[in-house]
Each structure stands twice: as structure tokens, then as C-alpha cells.
């Protein structure tokens, strides 16, 4: 049972480049989330989705975009990467609104 | 604007004793609260939750207490075990899918 799968696990990006962080879940969960965790800090909510075709902004959405065309996938797009986007990104899913299952994370460095 | 606060970055406890982790919040609209546990290089895992209509919830060695008037919740671990050593995050939600996290408390349980 794979759960929540994030790819890639690590990535180094140059300033101004773009990339998509992939997230897939095989639990048929309606809710999906993207968080970022900066060193020594808690998790900040970037975007979330309550079902296919529906997305909402979280605390720190600037510089990111998401889409939710299927129940399984919730990719996060970074446009024009900046050093401030250096962080660990976590994708999560949940069957209800709360108890979420997290992926292993993607460590992104923007140089 | 940090709506969920964990003011103790770290806590050290002897094996077999009680661990008490604290969390304060500022948003009176929060109606569901959760604790997550995180090991290094892994995503957070859900531990226990409580609805605002309750003041206590137990699950084995873990108990969460909620004091709505003080906007405070705590996680009690009894007895503490070395395997409990991890970072513990408090989270809260006022809107389904919009879950906010504290900065975390690193718990160390010494044998």
C-alpha cells in the first residue's frame, strides 16, 4: 500500500526556473494538501483541495499554483523559483477534513 | 500571524515519566485540534485529535486535553518511552481542509 507518494525526493533549482512537484495518493481520499516546512519552523499550508476540481489557497500561496484534475493527483507548480522557496515540501491526503497522511517530503534548494 | 503556538522548542523527559507538550492558539474559530509526530526525514504522522465539543480524548498512552476558555491544549504521554522521541506538532482547523500547524516541540525521552 503506497499511501502518499511524492516525487522527486530532492531537487536543486536555479533562480528563475520552474518545476512541478508531483503528489499521488492511492487511498481515494477527497482532501489533499501541500505544506512547506522551513528549518526550525512548523508546517505552512500552501494550497489544499477538498475534491477533484476544487482548490483553495492556504497561508502562503504566493509563487505557487496547483491543480486537481483527478482524485489521485495534486501537483504543485513553482513558477520563477526564488531562494525563499528553499524548503521541504510535504503533500498529504485525508479521507475527512482532518487526520492527514503525509508523504515523505521533497527537499528543494533554490540557488 | 502565528495562530497556533508551541512555545517550548524542546522537552527532555526520563523514560517512564510523563511528557506534557503544550499548545496555544489565538483563533477562536478553531473547532478541531490534532497532534502529529514527526521523525527525521519522514513526513508527520497523525497521533490523536479532539473536537471542540470535548475537553479530553484518550488513546492508549496518549491523552489530549482542551481548555477552550484559555485557548490551550496539551498532549500527555504516560509512560514515556525512548521511541517517543520525535518532534510533535500541534495543529488546528476552523475550516475543513485548512489546517494550521505550530512550530513543533522536540521531545527527547532518556533511557
Coordinates of C-alpha atoms in Angstrom, one line a residue:
Chain A
X1 CA 0.0 0.0 0.0
X2 CA 1.9 3.1 -1.3
X3 CA -0.1 5.8 0.5
X4 CA 1.1 9.3 -0.5
X5 CA 3.9 9.3 -3.0
X6 CA 5.9 12.5 -3.7
X7 CA 8.5 12.9 -6.5
X8 CA 11.2 13.9 -6.6
X9 CA 12.7 13.5 -3.2
X10 CA 15.4 16.0 -3.8
X11 CA 15.9 18.8 -6.3
X12 CA 18.2 21.7 -6.8
X13 CA 16.7 24.5 -8.9
X14 CA 18.3 27.7 -10.3
X15 CA 16.7 31.1 -9.6
X16 CA 14.0 31.8 -12.2
X17 CA 13.5 28.1 -13.2
X18 CA 10.1 26.4 -12.9
X19 CA 9.2 22.9 -11.8
X20 CA 6.4 20.7 -10.7
X21 CA 6.3 18.7 -7.5
X22 CA 4.3 15.6 -8.0
X23 CA 2.0 14.0 -5.4
X24 CA -0.2 10.9 -5.8
X25 CA -2.3 9.1 -3.3
X26 CA -3.9 5.7 -3.7
X27 CA -6.3 5.8 -0.8
X28 CA -9.2 7.5 -2.7
X29 CA -9.1 10.4 -0.3
X30 CA -11.0 13.6 -1.1
X31 CA -8.8 16.0 0.7
X32 CA -5.3 16.8 -0.3
X33 CA -2.8 19.4 0.9
X34 CA 0.6 21.0 0.2
X35 CA 2.7 22.2 3.1
X36 CA 6.2 23.6 3.3
X37 CA 8.5 23.4 6.3
X38 CA 11.4 25.8 6.7
X39 CA 14.2 24.9 9.1
X40 CA 13.1 25.1 12.7
X41 CA 9.6 26.1 11.7
X42 CA 6.3 24.4 11.6
X43 CA 4.4 23.5 8.5
X44 CA 2.8 26.2 6.5
X45 CA -0.2 25.4 4.3
X46 CA 0.3 26.4 0.7
X47 CA -2.8 25.1 -1.0
X48 CA -5.4 22.5 -0.3
X49 CA -8.2 20.7 -2.2
X50 CA -11.5 19.2 -0.9
X51 CA -12.0 17.2 -4.0
X52 CA -11.3 16.9 -7.7
X53 CA -11.7 20.2 -9.5
X54 CA -11.6 22.3 -6.3
X55 CA -8.6 24.0 -4.8
X56 CA -8.2 26.8 -2.2
X57 CA -5.3 29.0 -1.0
X58 CA -3.7 28.4 2.4
X59 CA -1.4 30.6 4.4
X60 CA 1.5 31.0 1.9
X61 CA 0.2 30.5 -1.7
X62 CA 2.3 33.2 -3.5
X63 CA 4.7 31.8 -6.0
X64 CA 2.8 28.5 -6.3
X65 CA 0.0 27.0 -8.4
X66 CA -1.9 23.8 -8.0
X67 CA -4.5 21.7 -10.0
X68 CA -6.6 18.8 -9.0
X69 CA -8.0 17.1 -12.2
X70 CA -8.2 13.7 -10.6
X71 CA -8.8 12.4 -7.0
X72 CA -5.4 10.8 -7.0
X73 CA -3.1 13.6 -8.1
X74 CA -2.3 17.0 -6.7
X75 CA 0.7 18.6 -8.4
X76 CA 2.3 21.8 -7.1
X77 CA 3.8 24.1 -9.6
X78 CA 6.6 26.6 -8.8
X79 CA 7.0 29.4 -11.3
X80 CA 10.1 31.6 -11.3
X81 CA 11.8 29.9 -8.4
X82 CA 13.3 32.2 -5.7
X83 CA 15.7 31.4 -2.8
X84 CA 12.8 32.0 -0.4
X85 CA 11.2 28.9 -1.8
X86 CA 14.1 26.7 -0.5
X87 CA 12.2 24.4 1.9
X88 CA 10.9 20.8 2.5
X89 CA 7.6 20.3 0.8
X90 CA 5.1 17.8 2.1
X91 CA 2.0 16.6 0.4
X92 CA -0.8 15.0 2.4
X93 CA -4.2 13.5 1.9
X94 CA -7.1 12.7 4.2
X95 CA -10.5 10.9 4.0
X96 CA -12.1 13.6 6.1
X97 CA -11.0 17.1 6.7
X98 CA -8.5 16.4 9.5
X99 CA -6.4 13.3 10.1
X100 CA -4.0 13.6 7.2
X101 CA -1.5 11.1 5.8
X102 CA 1.7 12.7 4.8
X103 CA 4.3 11.8 2.1
X104 CA 8.0 11.6 2.7
X105 CA 8.6 15.1 1.5
X106 CA 10.6 16.8 -1.3
X107 CA 13.7 18.8 -0.3
X108 CA 14.0 21.7 -2.7
X109 CA 17.0 24.1 -2.8
X110 CA 16.9 27.2 -5.0
X111 CA 20.3 28.6 -5.8
Chain B
X1 CA 0.4 35.7 12.0
X2 CA 1.1 32.5 14.0
X3 CA -2.4 31.3 15.0
X4 CA -1.0 28.1 16.6
X5 CA 1.9 28.4 19.0
X6 CA 4.1 25.9 20.7
X7 CA 6.3 28.0 22.9
X8 CA 8.6 25.2 24.1
X9 CA 11.1 24.2 21.3
X10 CA 12.3 21.2 23.2
X11 CA 11.5 18.9 26.2
X12 CA 13.5 16.3 27.8
X13 CA 11.9 13.6 30.0
X14 CA 13.1 10.4 31.7
X15 CA 11.8 7.1 30.4
X16 CA 8.7 6.0 32.3
X17 CA 7.7 9.5 33.4
X18 CA 5.0 11.7 32.0
X19 CA 5.7 14.0 29.0
X20 CA 3.4 17.1 28.7
X21 CA 3.5 19.1 25.5
X22 CA 1.7 22.4 25.3
X23 CA 0.0 24.3 22.5
X24 CA -1.8 27.7 22.5
X25 CA -4.0 29.2 19.8
X26 CA -5.4 32.6 19.0
X27 CA -8.2 31.9 16.5
X28 CA -11.4 31.3 18.5
X29 CA -13.0 29.8 15.3
X30 CA -10.8 26.7 15.5
X31 CA -13.0 23.7 16.3
X32 CA -10.8 20.7 15.7
X33 CA -7.3 20.1 17.1
X34 CA -4.7 17.5 16.3
X35 CA -1.3 16.3 17.3
X36 CA 1.2 14.9 14.8
X37 CA 4.5 13.2 15.4
X38 CA 7.5 13.5 13.1
X39 CA 10.7 11.6 12.9
X40 CA 13.7 13.0 10.9
X41 CA 13.5 12.6 7.1
X42 CA 9.9 11.4 7.3
X43 CA 6.5 13.1 6.9
X44 CA 4.4 13.8 10.0
X45 CA 2.1 11.0 11.2
X46 CA -1.2 11.6 12.9
X47 CA -1.3 10.8 16.6
X48 CA -4.5 12.0 18.3
X49 CA -7.3 14.6 17.8
X50 CA -10.0 16.3 19.7
X51 CA -13.1 18.2 18.7
X52 CA -14.0 21.5 20.4
X53 CA -17.1 19.9 22.0
X54 CA -14.9 17.7 24.1
X55 CA -12.3 18.5 26.7
X56 CA -10.4 15.2 26.8
X57 CA -9.6 12.4 24.4
X58 CA -7.5 9.3 25.2
X59 CA -5.8 6.8 23.0
X60 CA -3.6 4.3 24.9
X61 CA -0.6 6.2 26.4
X62 CA -1.7 9.5 24.7
X63 CA -4.2 11.9 26.1
X64 CA -5.1 15.3 24.7
X65 CA -6.7 18.0 26.9
X66 CA -8.5 21.0 25.6
X67 CA -9.2 24.2 27.5
X68 CA -11.3 26.4 25.2
X69 CA -11.6 29.3 27.6
X70 CA -7.8 29.5 27.8
X71 CA -7.3 28.6 24.1
X72 CA -4.9 25.9 25.2
X73 CA -4.4 22.3 24.6
X74 CA -1.9 19.8 25.9
X75 CA -0.7 16.3 25.0
X76 CA 0.2 13.9 27.8
X77 CA 2.3 10.8 27.2
X78 CA 2.3 8.3 30.0
X79 CA 4.6 6.4 30.4
X80 CA 7.1 8.0 28.1
X81 CA 9.3 5.6 26.1
X82 CA 12.5 6.2 24.1
X83 CA 10.7 5.5 20.9
X84 CA 8.5 8.6 21.6
X85 CA 11.5 10.8 20.9
X86 CA 10.4 12.9 17.9
X87 CA 9.1 16.4 17.0
X88 CA 5.5 16.9 18.0
X89 CA 3.3 19.3 16.1
X90 CA 0.0 20.8 17.3
X91 CA -2.5 21.6 14.5
X92 CA -5.9 23.3 14.4
X93 CA -8.6 23.8 11.9
X94 CA -11.6 26.2 11.6
X95 CA -12.5 25.3 8.0
X96 CA -12.5 21.8 6.6
X97 CA -9.2 21.3 4.8
X98 CA -7.5 24.5 6.2
X99 CA -5.3 23.0 8.9
X100 CA -2.7 25.2 10.6
X101 CA 0.4 23.9 12.4
X102 CA 2.5 25.1 15.3
X103 CA 6.3 25.2 15.1
X104 CA 6.8 21.9 16.9
X105 CA 8.3 20.7 20.2
X106 CA 11.2 18.3 20.1
X107 CA 10.7 15.6 22.7
X108 CA 13.7 13.6 24.0
X109 CA 13.0 10.6 26.2
X110 CA 16.1 9.4 28.0
X111 CA 16.5 5.8 29.0

